[in-house]
Amino acid sequence: MVLLTSSFLYDLVLFVVIFLTTFILYYNYKLSYWKRRGVITRKTVFPYGNAEKIVKQKLHFGLEWASMYNDFKKKGQRYGGGYLFIKPVFIPCDLDLVKDILQTNFNHFSSHGIYYNEEGDPLSGHLFALDGERWRNMRVKLTPTFTSGKIKMMFNILIKCGDIFEQVIEKHSETGEVFEIKDLTSRLTIDIIASTAFGLVTNSIEDPGNDFATKCTTFVAPGIQTIITQVLQFFLPHSFLRMANIRVNDPTVANFFLDVIRKTVDYREKNNVYRKDFLHLLLQLKNRGVVSDDGKIFPQNDGEKNSATSITFNQLAAQAFLFYFGGFDTSSNLVSYAFFELAYNPDVQKKLQAEIKKVFEKYDGDLTYDSLNEMKYMHMAILETLRKYPAVPINPRQCTKDYKIPGTNIVIEKGTTTFIPTMAIHYDPDIYPDPDKFDPERFSDENKAKRHPSAWLPFGLGPRECIGLRFALMQIKVCLVKVLKDYDVTLNEKTIVPFRFQKHGLFLVPEGGIWINVSKQTH
Ligand code: HEM
């Protein structure tokens, strides 16, 4: 069939030429987005934009975007623009601007831009992903479940898991056997999450092959379908993905978690069980619409239930799952990096051990919530670990309402993705001189007060700041005390120092792992 010329072949060539010309014009137009707005960018590579090294796994995405921050800052810019393929990404480099986005003008950037599908895939509807009114309502409901009082209530779970951790450390010290700390802290974190959020007692430390642990590790190593969804969410409208009922989580893994939660919820409701954990607080929200200090999961009197503030079973399941989604890799990485830095910096380790001894003497050897809170140097060492190893090196925010950059005529349009360059800020020598040095003193009250409020962002900032931060800090404190009160930690020669980070994955993981030796203290 001939359409435009006298020959099919000419038609075909013409069609290809028109197609290619249109494509090139469209592509170049898309990649001129920042230039047209007078925002500096870095040279792009077809078809990756600024994501070539990330896609080809030559550099971890956190480090690649950190290098863009450094480029822009060197050129004296307060911000710059990048491209994920053809998608524009805004990168603020100025701390006032970062604060403006995360806190002061939060209503312009209130979404993480993460895809969720509450109907087709209930577990995806957790707080981190929700946006708009859905997010606001859920955040209000969940905030009372993460107060210091509620963390104190769950403290015993941390102590029990910490006891098992200590026993493993004791065994290693007796046998002199080296171990990989991230592997151990991952198993420990799985036990803590299973107990706190799912009401399950697992023993992944001694039995790493248990069902729960296996499903957890499958989730963090997603299959091809999950990876495709993760990519699609950047490029296609979320409403379209929802209409097509695209799932976020692997159905086998999601059904396993849903099933576990349903069984525990049914059991507790049938037998009126009170257990001091996060699931209990979620059950109160579901059945009463309030979080209370009592042990009751059902309304106390007719009319007590507040339907406006209660949550459904699916919402309960998603928020329990969130403990895993938000807390697994983040917490286990933090604990393992802290052990690395303490082993690498024996002076800091000694100072910490002295502090632990002093506080223990005051509390007659009791490890309590209050005694942990008195360990100021430990707190500083943890904050410094979080500076050097922010679990989320780039914090994504989506512009939800046009935003004019103060002092300019440039408007960040609704829908634009913003990457807050946490890792780059934490390694900026203008903010933290000698940034590779591990120095807890940076976080003394006096030194902290000298810095900008958005100079330290491992938990984000503003209304969407990490809701689990108190829990995460308590978990690492228990782990550190359990080990350092009786043992010295040293670095095994199998650890590659300085680290080379794996080039793939969401989190920064050192290649070859962190290998540790422990020995009983003699001092
Ligand atoms: C060391 C451990 C952790 C780190 C470094 C960390 C880091 C973060 C970061 C950077 C954010 C984004 C904040 C923002 O957008 O401004 C976040 C949000 C969040 N985190 Fe964590 N997190 C940790 C542990 C936990 C734990 C244990 C939980 C348990 C429930 C948790 C639950 C969440 C939730 C629900 C959000 C979303 C909050 C919202 O959007 O309103 N995180 N976290």
XYZ file of C-alpha atoms and ligand atoms in Angstrom:
566
model
C 0.000 0.000 0.000
C 1.378 3.378 -1.023
C 0.404 6.421 1.050
C 2.510 9.536 0.467
C 4.869 8.900 -2.449
C 4.842 6.638 -5.477
C 6.738 3.864 -3.700
C 6.295 1.907 -0.498
C 10.037 2.101 0.155
C 10.043 5.901 -0.098
C 7.043 6.008 2.215
C 8.898 3.889 4.718
C 12.058 6.013 4.554
C 9.985 9.188 4.874
C 8.146 7.754 7.849
C 11.404 6.790 9.584
C 12.907 10.233 8.895
C 9.813 12.015 10.229
C 9.718 9.755 13.276
C 13.409 10.246 14.079
C 13.275 14.010 13.537
C 10.222 14.317 15.791
C 11.864 12.132 18.414
C 15.124 14.134 18.366
C 13.237 17.438 18.536
C 11.088 16.153 21.394
C 14.105 14.723 23.246
C 16.138 17.930 22.857
C 13.151 20.016 23.889
C 12.704 17.908 27.028
C 16.397 18.186 27.834
C 16.342 21.947 27.490
C 13.840 22.183 30.378
C 16.329 23.631 32.872
C 18.183 25.774 30.333
C 14.906 27.400 29.330
C 14.432 28.350 32.969
C 17.963 29.610 33.496
C 18.891 26.727 35.819
C 22.395 25.267 35.505
C 22.679 21.556 34.558
C 25.368 19.002 33.834
C 26.091 17.526 30.401
C 23.676 14.708 29.609
C 24.224 11.411 27.797
C 21.620 9.917 25.459
C 19.283 8.310 26.527
C 20.144 8.405 30.223
C 20.179 12.114 30.925
C 22.362 12.260 34.048
C 21.671 8.662 35.033
C 24.198 6.841 32.821
C 26.565 5.828 35.625
C 23.605 4.749 37.759
C 21.959 2.626 35.059
C 25.281 1.058 34.026
C 26.028 0.466 37.730
C 29.292 2.382 37.629
C 28.388 4.488 40.662
C 25.734 4.296 43.396
C 22.916 6.739 42.645
C 23.459 8.526 45.963
C 27.070 9.267 45.094
C 26.311 10.279 41.511
C 23.709 12.847 42.558
C 26.033 13.999 45.346
C 28.649 14.767 42.696
C 26.120 16.996 40.908
C 25.628 18.995 44.116
C 29.417 19.436 44.294
C 29.565 20.626 40.662
C 26.794 23.159 41.149
C 28.235 24.441 44.404
C 31.708 24.834 42.888
C 30.116 27.058 40.271
C 28.648 29.193 43.041
C 25.060 28.042 42.422
C 22.319 27.704 45.064
C 20.616 24.997 43.013
C 20.844 23.077 39.782
C 18.861 20.739 37.606
C 19.440 17.175 36.466
C 17.638 14.647 34.298
C 16.594 11.089 35.014
C 16.423 10.138 31.342
C 14.138 12.960 30.215
C 12.566 13.659 33.576
C 13.766 16.931 35.145
C 14.970 16.783 38.743
C 15.598 19.849 40.895
C 18.610 19.792 43.241
C 18.887 22.468 45.946
C 22.436 23.144 47.228
C 21.708 26.004 49.567
C 20.719 25.062 53.122
C 18.133 27.844 53.416
C 16.504 26.558 50.261
C 16.584 22.983 51.591
C 14.875 24.131 54.777
C 12.340 26.061 52.751
C 11.436 22.940 50.774
C 11.342 20.493 53.685
C 9.876 22.706 56.362
C 8.961 26.353 55.783
C 7.169 25.814 52.469
C 6.335 22.189 53.124
C 2.880 22.515 51.548
C 4.625 23.020 48.164
C 6.592 19.765 48.550
C 4.407 17.548 50.716
C 4.737 14.319 48.718
C 7.534 11.772 48.360
C 6.234 11.089 44.844
C 6.086 7.351 45.543
C 3.479 5.232 43.781
C 0.944 3.317 45.905
C -2.184 1.362 45.111
C -4.261 0.917 48.261
C -6.950 -1.153 46.565
C -4.917 -3.530 44.413
C -1.987 -3.789 46.798
C -3.020 -2.747 50.339
C 0.489 -2.952 51.811
C 1.683 -0.213 49.469
C -0.575 2.331 51.233
C 1.849 3.061 54.077
C 2.711 6.458 55.481
C 5.933 6.939 53.496
C 4.075 6.553 50.213
C 0.755 8.273 50.977
C 0.222 11.831 49.849
C -2.229 14.739 50.198
C -5.049 14.402 52.715
C -4.511 10.651 52.951
C -0.986 11.247 54.236
C -2.020 14.069 56.572
C -4.815 12.002 58.179
C -2.635 8.942 58.632
C 0.280 10.953 60.041
C -2.046 12.501 62.658
C -3.342 9.047 63.610
C 0.111 7.460 63.811
C 1.977 10.244 65.588
C 0.776 9.129 69.066
C 2.136 5.609 68.387
C 5.734 6.888 68.165
C 5.963 9.177 71.220
C 8.772 8.581 73.721
C 6.178 7.115 76.110
C 5.204 4.491 73.530
C 8.842 3.688 72.682
C 9.414 3.217 76.417
C 6.454 0.820 76.469
C 8.107 -1.282 73.726
C 11.537 -1.110 75.335
C 11.344 -4.667 76.674
C 11.161 -6.087 73.155
C 14.427 -4.346 72.319
C 16.028 -5.677 75.492
C 14.933 -9.272 74.765
C 16.301 -9.165 71.217
C 19.413 -7.409 72.521
C 19.966 -10.290 74.973
C 20.099 -12.779 72.112
C 22.452 -10.465 70.208
C 24.709 -10.362 73.271
C 24.736 -14.162 73.500
C 25.894 -14.425 69.889
C 28.635 -11.866 70.533
C 29.703 -13.872 73.583
C 29.980 -17.019 71.447
C 32.095 -15.206 68.874
C 34.383 -13.875 71.557
C 34.842 -17.375 72.996
C 35.580 -19.000 69.633
C 37.462 -16.006 68.223
C 35.424 -16.458 65.057
C 35.177 -13.419 62.771
C 31.696 -12.340 61.618
C 30.059 -10.006 59.127
C 28.239 -7.403 61.177
C 25.600 -6.344 58.607
C 24.447 -9.938 58.268
C 24.062 -10.211 62.037
C 22.360 -6.845 62.519
C 19.945 -7.606 59.656
C 18.855 -10.797 61.412
C 18.559 -8.941 64.703
C 16.464 -6.199 63.065
C 14.160 -8.781 61.516
C 13.493 -10.211 64.986
C 12.807 -6.750 66.401
C 10.407 -5.876 63.566
C 8.649 -9.258 63.718
C 8.083 -8.824 67.416
C 7.159 -5.124 67.455
C 4.988 -4.795 64.370
C 3.782 -8.319 63.610
C 3.524 -9.724 67.123
C 5.685 -12.711 66.143
C 8.538 -14.219 68.073
C 11.161 -15.254 65.533
C 14.757 -16.175 66.173
C 16.475 -15.156 62.966
C 19.785 -14.779 64.719
C 19.958 -18.499 65.355
C 17.537 -19.625 62.660
C 18.084 -17.307 59.661
C 16.031 -19.591 57.394
C 12.691 -19.023 59.197
C 9.753 -18.122 56.980
C 9.469 -14.538 58.115
C 13.169 -13.785 57.614
C 13.125 -15.449 54.189
C 10.192 -13.302 53.036
C 11.875 -10.183 54.408
C 15.009 -10.845 52.403
C 12.971 -11.629 49.282
C 11.313 -8.248 49.658
C 14.597 -6.336 49.756
C 15.833 -8.240 46.683
C 12.832 -7.437 44.454
C 12.015 -9.380 41.311
C 11.878 -7.982 37.805
C 8.182 -7.028 38.033
C 8.792 -4.909 41.139
C 11.813 -3.249 39.528
C 9.761 -2.390 36.421
C 7.042 -0.820 38.614
C 9.658 1.158 40.498
C 10.939 2.576 37.210
C 7.457 3.150 35.722
C 6.377 5.226 38.716
C 8.918 7.880 37.721
C 7.585 8.271 34.210
C 3.876 7.431 34.136
C 1.063 9.230 35.956
C 0.239 7.382 39.153
C -3.492 7.680 38.403
C -2.884 5.718 35.195
C -0.876 3.036 37.034
C -3.692 2.744 39.590
C -6.279 2.452 36.844
C -4.227 -0.352 35.310
C -4.086 -1.889 38.800
C -0.289 -2.075 38.758
C 1.030 -3.509 42.008
C 4.061 -2.340 43.935
C 4.895 -5.465 45.919
C 5.474 -9.014 44.798
C 2.049 -10.693 45.421
C 3.543 -13.801 47.077
C 5.489 -11.731 49.582
C 2.618 -9.259 50.129
C 0.105 -12.080 50.703
C 2.455 -13.707 53.183
C 2.708 -10.502 55.244
C -1.051 -9.857 55.000
C -1.780 -13.396 56.129
C 0.584 -13.152 59.107
C -0.989 -9.879 60.222
C -4.565 -11.166 59.750
C -3.908 -14.261 61.872
C -2.344 -12.257 64.700
C -5.087 -9.625 64.612
C -7.825 -12.311 64.683
C -6.118 -14.110 67.547
C -5.677 -10.970 69.629
C -9.219 -9.775 69.000
C -10.730 -13.154 69.811
C -8.705 -13.576 73.005
C -8.460 -9.933 73.993
C -4.680 -10.134 74.113
C -2.595 -7.230 75.375
C 1.037 -7.167 74.271
C 3.202 -4.092 74.608
C 4.019 -3.556 70.961
C 3.245 -1.401 67.925
C 0.601 -3.832 66.698
C -1.356 -3.265 69.916
C -1.422 0.486 69.251
C -2.604 -0.151 65.698
C -5.364 -2.426 67.026
C -6.497 0.376 69.318
C -6.613 2.710 66.329
C -8.611 0.160 64.356
C -11.187 -0.693 67.004
C -11.358 2.462 69.118
C -9.980 5.215 66.904
C -7.607 6.297 69.688
C -4.212 5.304 71.033
C -4.364 4.824 74.760
C -2.017 3.859 77.574
C -4.355 1.096 78.705
C -4.233 -2.507 77.542
C -7.664 -2.481 75.889
C -8.147 -3.068 72.192
C -11.933 -2.583 72.139
C -14.078 0.463 73.036
C -14.604 0.933 76.758
C -18.205 2.036 76.436
C -20.879 2.475 73.801
C -20.030 5.338 71.535
C -16.353 5.434 72.497
C -15.226 4.398 69.039
C -14.319 7.419 66.956
C -14.897 6.299 63.372
C -13.318 9.448 61.948
C -9.972 8.594 63.536
C -10.080 4.814 63.258
C -8.277 2.792 60.593
C -9.343 -0.220 58.532
C -7.691 -3.647 58.638
C -5.865 -2.942 55.368
C -4.571 0.356 56.708
C -3.433 -1.404 59.867
C -1.599 -4.010 57.788
C 0.093 -1.359 55.639
C 1.337 0.549 58.692
C 2.627 -2.651 60.340
C 4.400 -3.435 57.085
C 5.816 0.080 57.160
C 7.837 -0.828 60.210
C 9.572 -3.301 57.989
C 9.682 -1.067 54.902
C 11.025 1.956 56.791
C 12.992 0.277 59.518
C 14.761 -2.809 58.197
C 17.695 -1.747 56.047
C 17.923 1.716 57.574
C 18.354 0.423 61.135
C 20.538 -2.583 60.355
C 22.880 -0.420 58.250
C 23.144 2.156 60.999
C 24.099 -0.437 63.624
C 26.705 -2.052 61.392
C 28.313 1.265 60.371
C 28.461 2.308 64.023
C 30.358 -0.877 64.876
C 32.683 -0.257 61.940
C 33.522 3.294 63.062
C 34.019 2.228 66.677
C 36.341 -0.581 65.629
C 38.228 1.784 63.319
C 38.470 4.498 65.967
C 39.504 2.748 69.203
C 39.784 6.061 71.096
C 36.116 6.768 70.492
C 35.273 3.193 71.483
C 37.167 3.544 74.777
C 35.458 6.826 75.579
C 32.092 5.242 74.914
C 32.896 2.213 77.081
C 33.902 4.541 79.920
C 30.587 6.372 79.607
C 28.627 3.106 79.612
C 30.442 1.954 82.781
C 29.773 5.261 84.527
C 26.062 5.267 83.732
C 25.754 1.577 84.641
C 27.301 2.262 88.038
C 24.713 4.972 88.655
C 21.865 2.628 87.686
C 23.228 -0.463 89.533
C 23.996 -2.227 86.268
C 20.421 -1.879 84.992
C 19.883 -1.203 81.308
C 16.824 1.047 81.289
C 15.286 3.530 78.904
C 16.349 6.371 81.177
C 19.898 5.113 81.645
C 20.351 4.956 77.873
C 19.162 8.516 77.535
C 21.929 9.638 79.880
C 24.646 8.393 77.548
C 25.362 11.684 75.823
C 28.595 10.678 74.109
C 26.922 7.585 72.688
C 24.204 9.830 71.255
C 26.843 12.050 69.649
C 28.642 9.041 68.153
C 25.367 7.807 66.646
C 24.551 11.208 65.138
C 28.030 11.267 63.600
C 27.492 7.761 62.183
C 24.245 8.965 60.643
C 26.096 11.915 59.130
C 28.682 9.690 57.471
C 26.216 7.014 56.407
C 22.760 8.463 55.816
C 20.580 5.470 54.958
C 18.648 7.589 52.485
C 21.419 9.464 50.601
C 18.898 11.271 48.391
C 15.533 12.219 49.867
C 12.880 12.481 47.134
C 10.201 15.154 47.311
C 7.644 16.027 44.688
C 6.496 19.573 44.121
C 2.770 19.605 44.909
C 2.158 23.306 44.253
C 4.147 25.728 42.041
C 7.010 27.180 44.051
C 8.955 30.355 43.260
C 12.582 30.086 44.379
C 13.047 33.004 46.801
C 15.068 35.872 45.334
C 14.565 34.663 41.732
C 11.834 34.509 39.098
C 12.296 30.773 38.680
C 9.242 28.650 39.356
C 9.517 24.964 40.242
C 6.408 23.543 38.639
C 3.906 21.264 40.330
C 4.872 17.658 39.601
C 8.640 18.309 39.447
C 10.780 15.815 41.336
C 13.221 17.271 43.855
C 16.174 15.358 45.232
C 17.382 16.626 48.605
C 21.097 15.763 48.434
C 21.538 14.561 52.027
C 24.778 12.645 51.421
C 26.394 15.593 49.611
C 25.430 18.024 52.387
C 26.862 15.645 55.009
C 30.202 15.536 53.176
C 30.375 19.223 52.303
C 33.703 20.463 53.765
C 32.250 23.970 54.146
C 29.750 22.486 56.607
C 31.777 19.628 58.084
C 35.547 20.280 57.783
C 37.546 17.093 57.117
C 34.282 15.249 56.348
C 35.791 11.748 56.115
C 36.923 11.942 59.732
C 34.638 10.271 62.274
C 34.341 12.817 65.043
C 31.419 12.622 67.506
C 32.434 16.030 68.919
C 30.812 17.589 65.879
C 27.549 16.845 67.673
C 28.276 18.456 71.032
C 25.494 20.922 71.904
C 27.881 23.784 71.268
C 28.983 22.596 67.813
C 25.473 21.616 66.777
C 24.179 25.090 67.642
C 26.698 26.620 65.233
C 25.307 24.715 62.248
C 22.332 25.347 59.997
C 19.219 23.281 60.941
C 19.288 21.528 57.575
C 22.981 20.599 57.748
C 22.074 17.164 59.202
C 19.265 15.308 57.450
C 19.485 11.524 57.955
C 15.853 11.489 59.118
C 14.692 14.271 56.818
C 13.173 17.422 58.294
C 9.811 19.089 58.803
C 6.338 17.553 58.906
C 7.463 14.467 56.966
C 10.490 13.804 59.144
C 11.020 10.100 59.890
C 8.314 9.028 62.314
C 10.387 6.076 63.563
C 13.514 7.992 64.510
C 13.123 7.588 68.277
C 12.633 3.874 67.865
C 15.667 3.606 65.565
C 17.869 5.500 68.026
C 16.732 3.333 70.913
C 17.433 0.166 68.930
C 21.012 1.128 68.116
C 21.668 2.265 71.686
C 20.562 -1.100 73.063
C 22.803 -2.926 70.546
C 25.859 -0.805 71.273
C 25.511 -1.097 75.048
C 24.907 -4.849 74.933
C 28.249 -5.320 73.185
C 30.473 -2.514 74.424
C 29.777 -3.002 78.122
C 31.756 -6.269 78.114
C 33.560 -6.575 74.783
C 36.139 -4.799 72.634
C 35.424 -4.603 68.946
C 38.183 -4.662 66.337
C 38.176 -4.645 62.569
C 39.141 -7.844 60.809
C 41.559 -7.614 57.877
C 38.849 -9.006 55.581
C 37.141 -5.581 55.678
C 38.152 -3.442 52.708
C 39.109 0.019 53.992
C 38.424 2.630 52.754
C 35.026 1.357 51.696
C 34.075 0.849 48.101
C 30.281 1.072 48.039
C 28.188 -1.330 46.021
C 26.981 0.407 42.895
C 23.425 -0.878 42.932
C 20.557 -0.932 45.422
C 18.766 1.690 47.442
C 21.198 1.853 50.345
C 24.945 2.359 50.588
C 26.462 -1.054 51.305
C 30.247 -1.589 51.484
C 31.623 -4.117 49.014
C 32.948 -7.201 50.776
C 31.050 -6.439 53.999
C 32.242 -5.307 57.432
C 34.112 -8.077 59.233
C 34.470 -7.769 62.967
C 36.293 -9.513 65.800
C 35.140 -9.288 69.400
C 37.054 -10.080 72.581
C 36.142 -9.955 76.252
C 37.324 -6.738 77.866
C 40.304 -6.915 80.165
C 40.356 -3.220 81.155
C 18.293 4.533 61.179
C 17.060 4.333 60.901
C 16.216 5.200 60.000
C 16.567 6.170 59.108
C 17.968 6.673 58.791
C 15.352 6.669 58.507
C 15.305 7.669 57.551
C 14.148 8.227 57.057
C 14.072 9.320 56.117
C 15.259 10.045 55.506
C 12.776 9.587 55.881
C 12.216 10.668 54.945
C 11.955 11.923 55.736
C 11.548 13.116 54.904
O 11.000 12.955 53.833
O 11.789 14.264 55.349
C 12.017 8.656 56.669
C 10.649 8.612 56.706
C 9.960 7.643 57.357
N 10.460 6.667 58.186
Fe 12.359 6.399 58.701
N 14.299 5.988 59.039
C 14.775 5.080 59.954
C 14.053 4.201 60.722
C 12.709 4.074 60.679
C 11.943 3.143 61.469
C 12.495 2.172 62.517
C 10.665 3.300 61.111
C 9.565 2.515 61.727
C 8.383 2.662 61.629
C 10.603 4.345 60.096
C 9.471 4.816 59.478
C 9.421 5.900 58.618
C 8.198 6.416 58.050
C 6.829 5.891 58.267
C 8.530 7.508 57.265
C 7.589 8.369 56.444
C 7.100 9.527 57.253
C 6.132 10.374 56.475
O 6.210 10.388 55.261
O 5.300 11.020 57.122
N 11.867 4.787 59.871
N 12.868 7.846 57.377
